[in-house]
């Protein structure tokens, strides 16, 4: 995990430098900017947004307000951002879940990611890990695969909710392993 932080900070600095070039060409920003985070405070997207927001605020000389807007795998926040006046004062920390998976998961999505949004830049890459308790019988991935296949009805996967990167990663892993899981629980529902 520590190797990710320098990359996130480098991306934040790059984003800040891009903002400086915009600032040199215009008088933007003249007021506070709202940075919408489509998930709860304290999660990975929120942490990245706060790091980026702090750097942008210093670089642009304007306050950046981080606003957490929850619901529907990030689509509530994305819809709010899409409906905001397109003047650069409301931006969103979108990702694969809000702007790619949501298209497949929600047939009546209120926004079209490729039409309603303009990407500013890539600010972070998030590693996805398979973790288990110390007493979990498999000790490596080679042992994990047959164990999961043999015990699928007894095992749960934790994820952040339908449409999240961790949810789609769980589905992808099930697909790769050839597993048809009878239920998929969110992190708040996983039994200890």
mmCIF file of C-alpha atoms in Angstrom:
data_model
loop_
_atom_site.group_PDB
_atom_site.id
_atom_site.type_symbol
_atom_site.label_atom_id
_atom_site.label_comp_id
_atom_site.label_asym_id
_atom_site.label_seq_id
_atom_site.Cartn_x
_atom_site.Cartn_y
_atom_site.Cartn_z
ATOM 1 C CA UNK A 1 0.000 0.000 0.000
ATOM 2 C CA UNK A 2 2.791 2.539 0.712
ATOM 3 C CA UNK A 3 3.888 2.422 -2.960
ATOM 4 C CA UNK A 4 0.453 3.706 -3.987
ATOM 5 C CA UNK A 5 0.682 6.910 -1.915
ATOM 6 C CA UNK A 6 3.639 8.413 -3.865
ATOM 7 C CA UNK A 7 1.771 7.715 -7.130
ATOM 8 C CA UNK A 8 -1.387 9.354 -5.764
ATOM 9 C CA UNK A 9 0.574 12.392 -4.633
ATOM 10 C CA UNK A 10 2.375 12.593 -7.977
ATOM 11 C CA UNK A 11 -0.972 12.436 -9.749
ATOM 12 C CA UNK A 12 -2.343 15.154 -7.465
ATOM 13 C CA UNK A 13 0.664 17.355 -8.230
ATOM 14 C CA UNK A 14 0.230 16.705 -11.983
ATOM 15 C CA UNK A 15 -3.435 17.619 -11.708
ATOM 16 C CA UNK A 16 -2.459 20.753 -9.801
ATOM 17 C CA UNK A 17 0.066 21.704 -12.490
ATOM 18 C CA UNK A 18 -2.596 21.245 -15.147
ATOM 19 C CA UNK A 19 -4.837 23.520 -13.108
ATOM 20 C CA UNK A 20 -2.075 26.158 -12.969
ATOM 21 C CA UNK A 21 -1.916 26.217 -16.774
ATOM 22 C CA UNK A 22 -5.689 26.775 -16.888
ATOM 23 C CA UNK A 23 -5.356 29.494 -14.250
ATOM 24 C CA UNK A 24 -2.707 31.261 -16.323
ATOM 25 C CA UNK A 25 -5.078 31.395 -19.314
ATOM 26 C CA UNK A 26 -8.245 32.498 -17.490
ATOM 27 C CA UNK A 27 -9.389 33.997 -14.223
ATOM 28 C CA UNK A 28 -10.746 30.608 -13.067
ATOM 29 C CA UNK A 29 -11.466 29.901 -10.275
ATOM 30 C CA UNK A 30 -13.217 32.892 -8.772
ATOM 31 C CA UNK A 31 -15.108 30.955 -6.094
ATOM 32 C CA UNK A 32 -15.210 27.697 -4.132
ATOM 33 C CA UNK A 33 -15.101 24.434 -6.092
ATOM 34 C CA UNK A 34 -17.162 21.429 -4.981
ATOM 35 C CA UNK A 35 -15.498 18.049 -5.399
ATOM 36 C CA UNK A 36 -18.177 15.353 -5.164
ATOM 37 C CA UNK A 37 -17.178 11.966 -3.763
ATOM 38 C CA UNK A 38 -19.739 9.268 -4.623
ATOM 39 C CA UNK A 39 -19.043 7.216 -1.492
ATOM 40 C CA UNK A 40 -18.867 7.539 2.286
ATOM 41 C CA UNK A 41 -16.233 9.578 4.082
ATOM 42 C CA UNK A 42 -13.159 7.596 5.056
ATOM 43 C CA UNK A 43 -13.188 5.179 2.125
ATOM 44 C CA UNK A 44 -10.461 5.028 -0.531
ATOM 45 C CA UNK A 45 -12.209 7.359 -2.996
ATOM 46 C CA UNK A 46 -12.770 9.909 -0.234
ATOM 47 C CA UNK A 47 -9.138 9.742 0.912
ATOM 48 C CA UNK A 48 -7.860 10.275 -2.635
ATOM 49 C CA UNK A 49 -10.324 13.140 -3.174
ATOM 50 C CA UNK A 50 -9.175 14.891 0.002
ATOM 51 C CA UNK A 51 -5.495 14.586 -0.963
ATOM 52 C CA UNK A 52 -6.183 15.858 -4.484
ATOM 53 C CA UNK A 53 -8.537 18.571 -3.192
ATOM 54 C CA UNK A 54 -5.936 19.867 -0.749
ATOM 55 C CA UNK A 55 -3.300 20.138 -3.493
ATOM 56 C CA UNK A 56 -5.751 21.726 -5.928
ATOM 57 C CA UNK A 57 -6.802 24.241 -3.280
ATOM 58 C CA UNK A 58 -3.211 25.330 -2.656
ATOM 59 C CA UNK A 59 -2.381 25.419 -6.357
ATOM 60 C CA UNK A 60 -5.499 27.312 -7.436
ATOM 61 C CA UNK A 61 -5.691 29.563 -4.401
ATOM 62 C CA UNK A 62 -9.343 28.671 -3.930
ATOM 63 C CA UNK A 63 -11.182 26.502 -1.444
ATOM 64 C CA UNK A 64 -12.155 22.975 -2.523
ATOM 65 C CA UNK A 65 -15.136 21.537 -0.637
ATOM 66 C CA UNK A 66 -15.334 17.731 -0.590
ATOM 67 C CA UNK A 67 -18.979 16.636 -0.581
ATOM 68 C CA UNK A 68 -19.832 12.983 0.009
ATOM 69 C CA UNK A 69 -23.014 12.018 -1.859
ATOM 70 C CA UNK A 70 -24.009 8.406 -1.195
ATOM 71 C CA UNK A 71 -26.280 5.932 -2.931
ATOM 72 C CA UNK A 72 -26.802 3.504 -5.780
ATOM 73 C CA UNK A 73 -23.154 2.512 -6.257
ATOM 74 C CA UNK A 74 -22.108 6.109 -6.877
ATOM 75 C CA UNK A 75 -24.771 6.893 -9.467
ATOM 76 C CA UNK A 76 -26.642 9.298 -7.159
ATOM 77 C CA UNK A 77 -23.526 11.474 -6.919
ATOM 78 C CA UNK A 78 -22.780 11.140 -10.629
ATOM 79 C CA UNK A 79 -26.323 12.242 -11.467
ATOM 80 C CA UNK A 80 -25.939 15.242 -9.155
ATOM 81 C CA UNK A 81 -22.628 16.176 -10.823
ATOM 82 C CA UNK A 82 -24.134 15.722 -14.293
ATOM 83 C CA UNK A 83 -27.010 18.086 -13.423
ATOM 84 C CA UNK A 84 -24.720 20.782 -12.003
ATOM 85 C CA UNK A 85 -23.999 23.866 -14.091
ATOM 86 C CA UNK A 86 -21.092 22.879 -16.399
ATOM 87 C CA UNK A 87 -18.852 25.759 -15.288
ATOM 88 C CA UNK A 88 -15.991 23.855 -13.638
ATOM 89 C CA UNK A 89 -17.132 24.599 -10.098
ATOM 90 C CA UNK A 90 -18.629 21.138 -9.501
ATOM 91 C CA UNK A 91 -16.400 18.169 -10.275
ATOM 92 C CA UNK A 92 -16.669 14.502 -9.327
ATOM 93 C CA UNK A 93 -14.166 11.858 -8.284
ATOM 94 C CA UNK A 94 -15.555 9.217 -10.625
ATOM 95 C CA UNK A 95 -14.098 5.787 -11.279
ATOM 96 C CA UNK A 96 -14.754 2.476 -12.975
ATOM 97 C CA UNK A 97 -17.824 1.783 -10.840
ATOM 98 C CA UNK A 98 -19.534 5.123 -11.433
ATOM 99 C CA UNK A 99 -18.611 5.591 -15.079
ATOM 100 C CA UNK A 100 -18.266 2.087 -16.557
ATOM 101 C CA UNK A 101 -19.912 -0.639 -14.472
ATOM 102 C CA UNK A 102 -22.942 1.541 -13.774
ATOM 103 C CA UNK A 103 -23.843 1.526 -17.462
ATOM 104 C CA UNK A 104 -24.201 -2.267 -17.365
ATOM 105 C CA UNK A 105 -25.782 -2.460 -13.912
ATOM 106 C CA UNK A 106 -28.422 0.270 -14.223
ATOM 107 C CA UNK A 107 -30.464 0.125 -17.456
ATOM 108 C CA UNK A 108 -32.210 3.456 -16.736
ATOM 109 C CA UNK A 109 -29.107 5.398 -15.747
ATOM 110 C CA UNK A 110 -29.802 9.152 -15.682
ATOM 111 C CA UNK A 111 -26.464 10.023 -17.275
ATOM 112 C CA UNK A 112 -24.217 8.882 -20.112
ATOM 113 C CA UNK A 113 -20.625 8.840 -18.863
ATOM 114 C CA UNK A 114 -19.134 9.274 -22.333
ATOM 115 C CA UNK A 115 -21.415 12.221 -23.182
ATOM 116 C CA UNK A 116 -22.203 13.991 -19.898
ATOM 117 C CA UNK A 117 -18.674 14.118 -18.432
ATOM 118 C CA UNK A 118 -15.284 15.405 -19.524
ATOM 119 C CA UNK A 119 -12.304 13.637 -17.950
ATOM 120 C CA UNK A 120 -9.799 15.912 -16.220
ATOM 121 C CA UNK A 121 -7.158 13.346 -15.386
ATOM 122 C CA UNK A 122 -6.259 10.042 -13.785
ATOM 123 C CA UNK A 123 -5.415 10.591 -10.137
ATOM 124 C CA UNK A 124 -5.023 7.116 -8.612
ATOM 125 C CA UNK A 125 -4.832 3.408 -9.224
ATOM 126 C CA UNK A 126 -6.312 1.162 -6.582
ATOM 127 C CA UNK A 127 -4.864 -2.290 -5.973
ATOM 128 C CA UNK A 128 -7.396 -5.002 -5.192
ATOM 129 C CA UNK A 129 -6.293 -7.705 -2.768
ATOM 130 C CA UNK A 130 -7.692 -11.073 -1.709
ATOM 131 C CA UNK A 131 -7.529 -11.198 2.085
ATOM 132 C CA UNK A 132 -8.730 -13.698 4.673
ATOM 133 C CA UNK A 133 -8.393 -14.408 8.382
ATOM 134 C CA UNK A 134 -5.138 -15.981 9.530
ATOM 135 C CA UNK A 135 -6.902 -19.277 10.270
ATOM 136 C CA UNK A 136 -8.408 -19.523 6.750
ATOM 137 C CA UNK A 137 -7.237 -22.960 5.472
ATOM 138 C CA UNK A 138 -5.706 -21.946 2.094
ATOM 139 C CA UNK A 139 -2.275 -20.371 2.516
ATOM 140 C CA UNK A 140 -1.826 -19.108 -1.053
ATOM 141 C CA UNK A 141 -3.750 -18.574 -4.307
ATOM 142 C CA UNK A 142 -2.952 -22.086 -5.538
ATOM 143 C CA UNK A 143 -4.734 -23.564 -2.482
ATOM 144 C CA UNK A 144 -7.417 -20.853 -2.534
ATOM 145 C CA UNK A 145 -9.008 -21.799 -5.875
ATOM 146 C CA UNK A 146 -9.915 -25.448 -5.127
ATOM 147 C CA UNK A 147 -10.940 -24.563 -1.559
ATOM 148 C CA UNK A 148 -13.353 -21.876 -2.743
ATOM 149 C CA UNK A 149 -14.843 -24.140 -5.409
ATOM 150 C CA UNK A 150 -15.433 -26.878 -2.830
ATOM 151 C CA UNK A 151 -16.870 -24.525 -0.184
ATOM 152 C CA UNK A 152 -18.648 -21.808 -2.159
ATOM 153 C CA UNK A 153 -21.923 -22.162 -0.222
ATOM 154 C CA UNK A 154 -20.101 -21.516 3.085
ATOM 155 C CA UNK A 155 -17.995 -18.528 1.988
ATOM 156 C CA UNK A 156 -18.830 -14.856 1.576
ATOM 157 C CA UNK A 157 -17.057 -12.057 -0.234
ATOM 158 C CA UNK A 158 -16.957 -8.547 1.167
ATOM 159 C CA UNK A 159 -17.419 -5.588 -1.168
ATOM 160 C CA UNK A 160 -18.449 -1.961 -0.920
ATOM 161 C CA UNK A 161 -21.823 -2.345 -2.631
ATOM 162 C CA UNK A 162 -23.412 -3.049 -5.989
ATOM 163 C CA UNK A 163 -21.600 -1.173 -8.735
ATOM 164 C CA UNK A 164 -18.421 -0.585 -6.740
ATOM 165 C CA UNK A 165 -15.024 -1.649 -8.022
ATOM 166 C CA UNK A 166 -14.798 -4.258 -5.265
ATOM 167 C CA UNK A 167 -18.235 -5.653 -6.234
ATOM 168 C CA UNK A 168 -17.365 -6.041 -9.904
ATOM 169 C CA UNK A 169 -13.998 -7.507 -8.929
ATOM 170 C CA UNK A 170 -15.796 -10.125 -6.817
ATOM 171 C CA UNK A 171 -18.041 -10.960 -9.776
ATOM 172 C CA UNK A 172 -15.039 -11.184 -12.083
ATOM 173 C CA UNK A 173 -13.240 -13.517 -9.681
ATOM 174 C CA UNK A 174 -16.341 -15.738 -9.455
ATOM 175 C CA UNK A 175 -16.541 -15.786 -13.238
ATOM 176 C CA UNK A 176 -12.877 -16.717 -13.630
ATOM 177 C CA UNK A 177 -13.256 -19.490 -11.052
ATOM 178 C CA UNK A 178 -16.492 -20.730 -12.680
ATOM 179 C CA UNK A 179 -18.508 -20.105 -9.505
ATOM 180 C CA UNK A 180 -22.201 -19.260 -9.388
ATOM 181 C CA UNK A 181 -22.460 -17.703 -5.925
ATOM 182 C CA UNK A 182 -25.991 -17.889 -4.468
ATOM 183 C CA UNK A 183 -25.656 -14.505 -2.769
ATOM 184 C CA UNK A 184 -23.285 -11.594 -2.726
ATOM 185 C CA UNK A 185 -23.201 -9.597 0.519
ATOM 186 C CA UNK A 186 -22.023 -6.037 1.100
ATOM 187 C CA UNK A 187 -19.348 -5.321 3.687
ATOM 188 C CA UNK A 188 -21.943 -4.373 6.291
ATOM 189 C CA UNK A 189 -23.670 -7.739 5.897
ATOM 190 C CA UNK A 190 -20.718 -10.105 6.049
ATOM 191 C CA UNK A 191 -20.859 -12.329 9.085
ATOM 192 C CA UNK A 192 -17.713 -12.447 11.272
#
